[in-house]
Amino acid sequence: MTDVHDLTRRLQRKNDSKLVLLVSDGLGGLPLEPGGATELETANTPNLDALAAQGSLGLSIPVLPGISPGSGPGHLGLFGYDPLKYDIGRGVLEGLGIDFDLGPNDVAIRGNFCTVNESGIITDRRAGRIGNDIGQPLCEKLDKIEIPGVEVFVRHVKEYRLVIVFRGERLGGEVNDTDPQQTGVPALAPEPRDAASARTAEICTEFLRQAASVLQDDAPANLLTMRGIAKRPAIPTYEEVYGLRAAAIAVYPMYRGLARLVGMDILDAGATLDDQMNRLHAAWNNYDFFFVHYKYTDSTGEDGDFAAKVAKTEEVDTCIPRIMELDPTVVIVTGDHSTPAKLKAHSWHPVPVLLASNHCRFDGSTSFGEDSCRAGGLGTFEAKYLMIQALAHAGRLDKYGA
Amino acid sequence: MTDVHDLTRRLQRKNDSKLVLLVSDGLGGLPLEPGGATELETANTPNLDALAAQGSLGLSIPVLPGISPGSGPGHLGLFGYDPLKYDIGRGVLEGLGIDFDLGPNDVAIRGNFCTVNESGIITDRRAGRIGNDIGQPLCEKLDKIEIPGVEVFVRHVKEYRLVIVFRGERLGGEVNDTDPQQTGVPALAPEPRDAASARTAEICTEFLRQAASVLQDDAPANLLTMRGIAKRPAIPTYEEVYGLRAAAIAVYPMYRGLARLVGMDILDAGATLDDQMNRLHAAWNNYDFFFVHYKYTDSTGEDGDFAAKVAKTEEVDTCIPRIMELDPTVVIVTGDHSTPAKLKAHSWHPVPVLLASNHCRFDGSTSFGEDSCRAGGLGTFEAKYLMIQALAHAGRLDKYGA
């Protein structure tokens, strides 16, 4: 089957259009009661509603119907990369997110400090959620670990989270997590899933043996678990597949990492949406495409706080005029997945999409919500096709065939 | 992945049903202003609206969401052939469209007479749009060109357009266009894209060298450019994949060529829709399936003439009673793509589909338009599935599996 990017490589056309993809993480929701309104439908969003009247709505399926995506597949889909083709390990995402320059010989691992008792039983999977003031120096100690034949890098991410990178020849990236996802049991052994990863698993084991010694007096952070042990996949860039100079304005490491993976420049900004909008304005002339990421519709959804998610959705609404001041050719507002407060988790429900441009087939919508999106002109489609739609509406694709 | 035709070959069932596929080229449109009506929605189409009430509506995606198709992929999709699998060169389409019998050793090329100045710079890509009275004898002169080792055929198509065919052993069909798509520059050299086409490129170069000499006194048609240099692909016929004896009633060469490519008989008719309807009536007993092609909804769209496209859509409406007099089992009215007057070009927007038969699940529609199709019972689907739907509604498919 033809890869979507084989088409976009071949059909891409340059022009002066500007595209903005505003991702409100976990945007899609659920009503608390049958017949009720979702978070997005409950929120007072006059700017999004006005934009809906000028554009087309739809619902996107992040991976496949019924599949709840993590942040990685959710964003890759939005970026136009088949999330079933590009499977990106969590370790790689975390590494990219802290600006660690991962090379082809690197295996990256997401680490979590944890607390173990004298029998090696995990009593707290997040080491009492230690602060940066504790996590940072512990990572510096771990960074001194030496293992013959490989370089070892340990970098602090945030609080109890860290990244470990092993750099060496012929290291496979197929090793199971050691995090047992529960307390009351010991960590799992790092098990290789293929022959090429047997040595990687041995290196993980040796690292964990030394780490137990290094951290023995550092309770509650007296050990760590490993997750998402993986190598960086070969993934084509936005410039190559779409002909777009792309920039990301994202606060959280994970999303910066995802954007870097597809070749976006990462623009630093303050932590508020207003800071991000200022950065967007400042960088407007330097790029064709902007990915703006807003985290808090997801985190409030994961907290199960319906009212807080409504409030965060209303905050997203306030930035729309700042975007529209720039007169973008195409604006898309959507999420990478749904995070209904009712479920306190990422879900499989299709995600509202609003695409506004001068070339939309309008669908009579006057509000942006799950129900209006269900009847919208973009229909229900796999997220991986969103970027083609965006390029089409921006006049950046030639026609296919004579 | 299972090919659609593996299924239809296996499940096809013969009966006395008659199917009509009326393609109003470029049928889909856009409103000129947000909230406005499209060309189809503006047109007064009482017959189509009545048919909509007896059938099911839907929207078809010609290739993939966001991809604007040329006429070739647009029609192949409607005919049930995956347009991403069957990629057909323009030269092949033009050759088939003038009844040139292309064989497996033929490379076909679409030629355009052009005007060059004394420095070889193209000053008019269509040679002042010369008439047939000029183009025809120039093609006869060019047809006399001889190149050692290959047979050379030059045939006039229409006005400034011609077809060149090189017949010989081991000629690859992968050579780039020489048309630079702009004036003020010389034509491009014919560049091979693979080793097997190096000799084809040399033959193109030699032909163009001789043509410059033959045409030197024939300004404004004193040279030609080459486009869509290609060989005929292996494509299964309607008879084989669907068990249908199929006929095409199309005026323009391109569409006759497409129909011939999938094994349809080409029925000659006069140039008007009324002539085409007369031909349909005359041939009714001889075929199971009729493809009727109407060009002018596309050409008025490409002209950007909203009102003219509305008028041409109303002309299409007038032929519906002529079709229904024949009591067809299944009638489909659709387009091969959208050509919104607003965009003056083929677009990616999904195309309205009307399918009427006695076995429809009715959807309450009372008019045929983009908005009613969006809510229609056929849903939004890839065009390549339309023929399976047609066969099903005609009782021509057995069930799949026990």
CSV table of C-alpha atoms in Angstrom, one decimal, chain B residues 23-370:
chain,number,residue,atom,x,y,z
B,23,VAL,CA,-20.5,10.7,-14.0
B,24,SER,CA,-20.9,14.4,-13.9
B,25,ASP,CA,-17.3,15.4,-14.0
B,26,GLY,CA,-16.1,17.6,-11.1
B,27,LEU,CA,-19.6,17.5,-9.6
B,28,GLY,CA,-18.7,18.4,-6.0
B,29,GLY,CA,-18.4,22.1,-5.2
B,30,LEU,CA,-18.1,24.7,-2.5
B,31,PRO,CA,-20.2,27.6,-1.4
B,32,LEU,CA,-18.8,31.0,-2.3
B,33,GLU,CA,-19.4,32.3,1.2
B,34,PRO,CA,-19.6,30.6,4.6
B,35,GLY,CA,-23.1,29.3,5.1
B,36,GLY,CA,-23.9,29.5,1.4
B,37,ALA,CA,-25.0,26.8,-1.0
B,38,THR,CA,-22.7,24.9,-3.4
B,39,GLU,CA,-23.3,24.7,-7.1
B,40,LEU,CA,-25.2,21.5,-6.8
B,41,GLU,CA,-27.3,22.8,-4.0
B,42,THR,CA,-28.0,26.0,-5.9
B,43,ALA,CA,-29.1,24.2,-9.0
B,44,ASN,CA,-32.8,23.4,-9.6
B,45,THR,CA,-32.7,19.6,-9.9
B,46,PRO,CA,-36.2,18.2,-9.4
B,47,ASN,CA,-35.4,14.9,-11.1
B,48,LEU,CA,-32.2,14.3,-9.0
B,49,ASP,CA,-34.1,15.3,-5.9
B,50,ALA,CA,-36.9,12.9,-6.6
B,51,LEU,CA,-34.3,10.2,-7.2
B,52,ALA,CA,-32.6,11.0,-3.9
B,53,ALA,CA,-35.8,10.3,-2.1
B,54,GLN,CA,-35.8,6.8,-3.7
B,55,GLY,CA,-32.2,6.1,-3.0
B,56,SER,CA,-29.3,6.5,-0.6
B,57,LEU,CA,-26.9,9.4,-0.6
B,58,GLY,CA,-23.2,9.5,0.5
B,59,LEU,CA,-19.9,11.2,-0.1
B,60,SER,CA,-17.0,9.5,-1.8
B,61,ILE,CA,-13.3,10.2,-1.2
B,62,PRO,CA,-11.6,9.8,-4.6
B,63,VAL,CA,-8.1,8.8,-3.4
B,64,LEU,CA,-7.5,9.6,0.3
B,65,PRO,CA,-8.7,12.5,2.5
B,66,GLY,CA,-7.1,15.7,1.3
B,67,ILE,CA,-5.8,14.4,-2.0
B,68,SER,CA,-7.1,16.1,-5.2
B,69,PRO,CA,-7.2,13.6,-8.1
B,70,GLY,CA,-6.6,14.1,-11.7
B,71,SER,CA,-9.3,12.6,-14.1
B,72,GLY,CA,-7.4,9.3,-14.3
B,73,PRO,CA,-7.3,8.4,-10.6
B,74,GLY,CA,-10.8,10.0,-10.2
B,75,HIS,CA,-12.4,7.6,-12.7
B,76,LEU,CA,-10.4,4.6,-11.8
B,77,GLY,CA,-11.6,5.0,-8.2
B,78,LEU,CA,-15.2,5.2,-9.4
B,79,PHE,CA,-14.6,2.1,-11.6
B,80,GLY,CA,-13.5,0.2,-8.5
B,81,TYR,CA,-9.8,0.2,-9.1
B,82,ASP,CA,-7.5,1.5,-6.3
B,83,PRO,CA,-6.1,4.6,-7.8
B,84,LEU,CA,-3.0,4.3,-5.6
B,85,LYS,CA,-2.3,0.8,-7.1
B,86,TYR,CA,-3.0,1.6,-10.7
B,87,ASP,CA,-1.0,4.7,-11.7
B,88,ILE,CA,-1.7,5.5,-15.3
B,89,GLY,CA,0.4,7.8,-17.4
B,90,ARG,CA,-1.3,10.7,-19.3
B,91,GLY,CA,0.2,9.6,-22.6
B,92,VAL,CA,-1.5,6.2,-22.2
B,93,LEU,CA,-4.8,7.8,-21.4
B,94,GLU,CA,-4.6,10.1,-24.4
B,95,GLY,CA,-3.6,7.3,-26.7
B,96,LEU,CA,-6.5,5.1,-25.6
B,97,GLY,CA,-8.8,8.0,-26.0
B,98,ILE,CA,-8.1,8.4,-29.7
B,99,ASP,CA,-8.6,4.7,-30.2
B,100,PHE,CA,-5.0,4.0,-30.7
B,101,ASP,CA,-4.4,0.3,-30.0
B,102,LEU,CA,-1.6,0.4,-27.4
B,103,GLY,CA,0.4,-2.8,-27.1
B,104,PRO,CA,2.9,-4.0,-24.5
B,105,ASN,CA,5.9,-2.7,-26.4
B,106,ASP,CA,4.5,0.8,-26.8
B,107,VAL,CA,5.5,4.0,-24.9
B,108,ALA,CA,2.9,6.6,-25.2
B,109,ILE,CA,3.4,10.4,-24.8
B,110,ARG,CA,1.0,13.3,-24.6
B,111,GLY,CA,2.4,16.0,-26.8
B,112,ASN,CA,1.5,19.7,-26.8
B,113,PHE,CA,2.4,22.0,-29.8
B,114,CYS,CA,4.1,25.0,-28.4
B,115,THR,CA,5.7,28.2,-29.7
B,116,VAL,CA,9.5,28.8,-29.2
B,117,ASN,CA,11.5,31.9,-30.2
B,118,GLU,CA,14.8,31.8,-32.1
B,119,SER,CA,16.6,31.0,-28.8
B,120,GLY,CA,14.4,28.0,-28.1
B,121,ILE,CA,12.5,29.8,-25.3
B,122,ILE,CA,8.9,28.7,-25.0
B,123,THR,CA,6.7,31.7,-25.5
B,124,ASP,CA,3.3,29.9,-25.7
B,125,ARG,CA,2.8,26.4,-24.1
B,126,ARG,CA,-0.3,25.8,-26.4
B,127,ALA,CA,0.9,27.4,-29.6
B,128,GLY,CA,-1.9,30.0,-29.6
B,129,ARG,CA,-4.4,27.2,-29.1
B,130,ILE,CA,-4.3,26.3,-32.8
B,131,GLY,CA,-7.4,24.7,-34.3
B,132,ASN,CA,-7.8,21.2,-35.6
B,133,ASP,CA,-7.3,22.4,-39.2
B,134,ILE,CA,-3.7,23.3,-38.3
B,135,GLY,CA,-2.9,20.6,-35.7
B,136,GLN,CA,-4.0,17.7,-37.9
B,137,PRO,CA,-1.7,18.2,-40.9
B,138,LEU,CA,1.2,19.0,-38.6
B,139,CYS,CA,0.8,15.6,-36.9
B,140,GLU,CA,0.8,14.0,-40.4
B,141,LYS,CA,4.1,15.6,-41.1
B,142,LEU,CA,5.6,14.5,-37.7
B,143,ASP,CA,4.3,11.0,-38.3
B,144,LYS,CA,6.8,10.6,-41.1
B,145,ILE,CA,9.7,11.0,-38.7
B,146,GLU,CA,11.9,7.8,-38.7
B,147,ILE,CA,14.1,6.6,-35.9
B,148,PRO,CA,16.2,3.5,-36.3
B,149,GLY,CA,15.0,0.5,-34.2
B,150,VAL,CA,11.6,1.8,-33.3
B,151,GLU,CA,8.3,2.5,-35.0
B,152,VAL,CA,7.1,6.0,-34.6
B,153,PHE,CA,3.4,7.0,-34.6
B,154,VAL,CA,2.1,10.5,-34.3
B,155,ARG,CA,-1.6,11.1,-34.0
B,156,HIS,CA,-3.6,14.3,-33.6
B,157,VAL,CA,-5.9,14.5,-30.6
B,158,LYS,CA,-7.5,18.0,-30.6
B,159,GLU,CA,-6.3,21.5,-31.3
B,160,TYR,CA,-2.7,21.8,-29.9
B,161,ARG,CA,-2.7,18.2,-28.5
B,162,LEU,CA,-1.2,15.1,-29.9
B,163,VAL,CA,0.0,11.6,-29.0
B,164,ILE,CA,3.3,10.2,-29.9
B,165,VAL,CA,3.9,6.4,-29.6
B,166,PHE,CA,7.3,4.7,-29.8
B,167,ARG,CA,7.0,0.9,-30.5
B,168,GLY,CA,10.0,-1.2,-29.8
B,169,GLU,CA,11.6,-3.9,-27.7
B,170,ARG,CA,12.8,-3.1,-24.2
B,171,LEU,CA,11.7,0.5,-24.0
B,172,GLY,CA,11.1,1.7,-20.4
B,173,GLY,CA,8.3,4.1,-19.7
B,174,GLU,CA,9.9,6.1,-16.9
B,175,VAL,CA,11.0,9.4,-18.5
B,176,ASN,CA,10.3,12.9,-17.1
B,177,ASP,CA,8.1,15.5,-18.8
B,178,THR,CA,9.8,18.0,-21.1
B,179,ASP,CA,7.0,20.6,-20.5
B,180,PRO,CA,8.5,23.1,-18.1
B,181,GLN,CA,4.9,24.2,-17.1
B,182,GLN,CA,5.8,27.8,-17.7
B,183,THR,CA,6.8,30.1,-20.5
B,184,GLY,CA,10.0,32.1,-20.7
B,185,VAL,CA,12.3,29.1,-20.4
B,186,PRO,CA,13.3,26.3,-22.8
B,187,ALA,CA,11.8,22.9,-22.8
B,188,LEU,CA,13.4,20.4,-20.4
B,189,ALA,CA,15.5,17.5,-21.6
B,190,PRO,CA,13.8,14.1,-21.4
B,191,GLU,CA,15.4,12.6,-18.3
B,192,PRO,CA,15.1,8.8,-17.7
B,193,ARG,CA,14.2,7.8,-14.1
B,194,ASP,CA,15.5,4.3,-14.4
B,195,ALA,CA,18.1,2.4,-16.5
B,196,ALA,CA,15.5,0.6,-18.6
B,197,SER,CA,14.3,4.0,-19.8
B,198,ALA,CA,17.6,5.5,-20.9
B,199,ARG,CA,17.0,4.4,-24.5
B,200,THR,CA,13.5,5.8,-24.4
B,201,ALA,CA,14.9,9.1,-23.4
B,202,GLU,CA,17.4,9.1,-26.2
B,203,ILE,CA,14.6,8.3,-28.7
B,204,CYS,CA,12.6,11.2,-27.3
B,205,THR,CA,15.6,13.5,-27.7
B,206,GLU,CA,16.1,12.4,-31.3
B,207,PHE,CA,12.3,12.8,-32.1
B,208,LEU,CA,12.4,16.3,-30.7
B,209,ARG,CA,15.5,17.2,-32.7
B,210,GLN,CA,13.8,16.1,-35.9
B,211,ALA,CA,10.5,17.7,-35.0
B,212,ALA,CA,12.2,21.1,-34.6
B,213,SER,CA,13.4,20.8,-38.1
B,214,VAL,CA,10.1,19.5,-39.5
B,215,LEU,CA,8.1,22.3,-37.8
B,216,GLN,CA,10.6,25.2,-38.3
B,217,ASP,CA,8.3,27.1,-40.6
B,218,ASP,CA,5.0,26.3,-38.7
B,219,ALA,CA,5.0,29.0,-36.0
B,220,PRO,CA,3.1,29.4,-33.7
B,221,ALA,CA,3.3,25.5,-33.7
B,222,ASN,CA,7.0,25.3,-34.3
B,223,LEU,CA,7.8,22.8,-31.6
B,224,LEU,CA,6.2,20.4,-29.1
B,225,THR,CA,6.6,19.4,-25.5
B,226,MET,CA,6.1,15.9,-24.0
B,227,ARG,CA,4.2,14.9,-20.9
B,228,GLY,CA,3.0,11.7,-19.2
B,229,ILE,CA,5.6,9.4,-21.0
B,230,ALA,CA,4.4,6.0,-20.0
B,231,LYS,CA,3.5,2.4,-20.8
B,232,ARG,CA,0.1,0.8,-20.5
B,233,PRO,CA,-0.3,-0.9,-17.1
B,234,ALA,CA,-1.7,-4.4,-16.7
B,235,ILE,CA,-5.3,-3.8,-15.5
B,236,PRO,CA,-8.0,-6.4,-15.2
B,237,THR,CA,-11.3,-5.9,-17.1
B,238,TYR,CA,-14.8,-5.3,-16.0
B,239,GLU,CA,-15.8,-8.6,-17.5
B,240,GLU,CA,-13.3,-10.4,-15.4
B,241,VAL,CA,-13.5,-8.7,-12.1
B,242,TYR,CA,-17.3,-7.9,-12.0
B,243,GLY,CA,-18.8,-10.2,-14.7
B,244,LEU,CA,-20.2,-7.2,-16.4
B,245,ARG,CA,-20.5,-6.5,-20.1
B,246,ALA,CA,-19.8,-2.8,-19.9
B,247,ALA,CA,-20.1,0.1,-22.3
B,248,ALA,CA,-19.0,3.7,-22.2
B,249,ILE,CA,-20.8,6.7,-23.7
B,250,ALA,CA,-18.3,9.4,-23.3
B,251,VAL,CA,-17.5,12.3,-25.7
B,252,TYR,CA,-14.0,13.3,-24.6
B,253,PRO,CA,-11.0,11.1,-25.4
B,254,MET,CA,-9.6,10.9,-21.9
B,255,TYR,CA,-12.7,9.3,-20.6
B,256,ARG,CA,-13.1,7.0,-23.5
B,257,GLY,CA,-9.5,6.0,-22.9
B,258,LEU,CA,-10.1,5.3,-19.2
B,259,ALA,CA,-13.2,3.2,-20.0
B,260,ARG,CA,-11.3,1.2,-22.7
B,261,LEU,CA,-8.5,0.6,-20.2
B,262,VAL,CA,-10.9,-1.4,-18.0
B,263,GLY,CA,-12.3,-3.3,-20.9
B,264,MET,CA,-15.5,-1.3,-21.7
B,265,ASP,CA,-16.8,-1.1,-25.2
B,266,ILE,CA,-16.8,2.5,-26.5
B,267,LEU,CA,-20.1,3.5,-28.0
B,268,ASP,CA,-20.0,6.5,-30.3
B,269,ALA,CA,-22.6,9.2,-29.9
B,270,GLY,CA,-23.1,12.8,-30.8
B,271,ALA,CA,-21.7,15.5,-28.5
B,272,THR,CA,-24.9,16.4,-26.5
B,273,LEU,CA,-26.3,14.7,-23.5
B,274,ASP,CA,-29.4,14.1,-25.5
B,275,ASP,CA,-27.3,12.2,-28.1
B,276,GLN,CA,-25.7,10.2,-25.3
B,277,MET,CA,-29.2,9.3,-23.9
B,278,ASN,CA,-30.3,8.2,-27.4
B,279,ARG,CA,-27.2,6.0,-27.6
B,280,LEU,CA,-28.0,4.6,-24.1
B,281,HIS,CA,-31.5,3.6,-25.3
B,282,ALA,CA,-30.2,2.0,-28.5
B,283,ALA,CA,-27.6,-0.1,-26.7
B,284,TRP,CA,-29.7,-1.0,-23.6
B,285,ASN,CA,-30.2,-4.7,-24.4
B,286,ASN,CA,-26.6,-5.3,-25.3
B,287,TYR,CA,-24.8,-4.5,-22.0
B,288,ASP,CA,-25.2,-4.9,-18.3
B,289,PHE,CA,-23.4,-1.7,-17.3
B,290,PHE,CA,-23.3,1.7,-18.8
B,291,PHE,CA,-20.8,4.5,-17.9
B,292,VAL,CA,-22.1,7.8,-19.1
B,293,HIS,CA,-19.7,10.7,-18.9
B,294,TYR,CA,-20.7,14.4,-18.8
B,295,LYS,CA,-17.8,16.9,-19.0
B,296,TYR,CA,-19.2,20.3,-18.5
B,297,THR,CA,-19.7,20.5,-14.7
B,298,ASP,CA,-15.9,20.2,-14.5
B,299,SER,CA,-15.0,22.6,-17.3
B,300,THR,CA,-17.3,25.3,-15.9
B,301,GLY,CA,-15.9,24.7,-12.5
B,302,GLU,CA,-12.3,25.0,-13.8
B,303,ASP,CA,-13.4,28.3,-15.4
B,304,GLY,CA,-14.5,29.5,-12.0
B,305,ASP,CA,-17.9,30.2,-13.4
B,306,PHE,CA,-20.3,29.3,-10.5
B,307,ALA,CA,-23.5,30.2,-12.4
B,308,ALA,CA,-22.4,28.2,-15.5
B,309,LYS,CA,-21.7,25.2,-13.4
B,310,VAL,CA,-25.1,25.5,-11.8
B,311,ALA,CA,-26.6,25.6,-15.3
B,312,LYS,CA,-24.7,22.6,-16.5
B,313,THR,CA,-25.8,20.7,-13.3
B,314,GLU,CA,-29.4,21.5,-14.3
B,315,GLU,CA,-28.7,20.1,-17.7
B,316,VAL,CA,-27.6,16.8,-16.1
B,317,ASP,CA,-30.8,16.8,-14.2
B,318,THR,CA,-32.8,16.9,-17.4
B,319,CYS,CA,-31.4,13.5,-18.5
B,320,ILE,CA,-32.6,11.6,-15.5
B,321,PRO,CA,-36.1,10.8,-16.8
B,322,ARG,CA,-34.5,9.4,-20.0
B,323,ILE,CA,-32.5,7.0,-17.8
B,324,MET,CA,-35.4,6.1,-15.6
B,325,GLU,CA,-37.6,5.3,-18.6
B,326,LEU,CA,-35.3,2.3,-19.1
B,327,ASP,CA,-36.1,1.0,-15.6
B,328,PRO,CA,-32.4,0.3,-14.6
B,329,THR,CA,-31.8,-1.9,-11.5
B,330,VAL,CA,-29.2,0.5,-10.1
B,331,VAL,CA,-28.5,4.1,-11.1
B,332,ILE,CA,-25.6,6.1,-9.7
B,333,VAL,CA,-25.1,9.8,-10.2
B,334,THR,CA,-21.8,11.1,-8.9
B,335,GLY,CA,-18.6,12.9,-9.9
B,336,ASP,CA,-15.0,11.7,-10.3
B,337,HIS,CA,-13.9,14.5,-8.0
B,338,SER,CA,-15.0,18.0,-6.9
B,339,THR,CA,-14.2,21.0,-9.0
B,340,PRO,CA,-15.5,24.0,-7.0
B,341,ALA,CA,-15.8,27.1,-9.1
B,342,LYS,CA,-14.4,29.0,-6.1
B,343,LEU,CA,-11.1,27.1,-6.5
B,344,LYS,CA,-11.1,26.9,-10.3
B,345,ALA,CA,-9.5,23.5,-10.0
B,346,HIS,CA,-10.0,19.9,-9.0
B,347,SER,CA,-10.2,19.7,-5.3
B,348,TRP,CA,-9.9,17.1,-2.5
B,349,HIS,CA,-13.5,17.7,-1.1
B,350,PRO,CA,-15.6,14.5,-1.0
B,351,VAL,CA,-17.9,14.0,-3.9
B,352,PRO,CA,-21.7,13.7,-3.7
B,353,VAL,CA,-23.0,10.2,-4.5
B,354,LEU,CA,-26.6,9.2,-5.3
B,355,LEU,CA,-27.4,5.5,-5.6
B,356,ALA,CA,-31.0,4.5,-6.4
B,357,SER,CA,-32.3,1.0,-6.5
B,358,ASN,CA,-35.1,-1.1,-5.0
B,359,HIS,CA,-32.7,-2.3,-2.3
B,360,CYS,CA,-31.6,0.9,-0.7
B,361,ARG,CA,-31.8,1.7,2.9
B,362,PHE,CA,-33.5,5.1,2.5
B,363,ASP,CA,-32.1,8.0,4.5
B,364,GLY,CA,-34.9,10.5,4.3
B,365,SER,CA,-33.2,12.7,1.8
B,366,THR,CA,-35.3,14.9,-0.4
B,367,SER,CA,-32.6,16.7,-2.3
B,368,PHE,CA,-29.2,15.9,-3.8
B,369,GLY,CA,-26.5,18.1,-2.5
B,370,GLU,CA,-23.3,18.1,-0.5
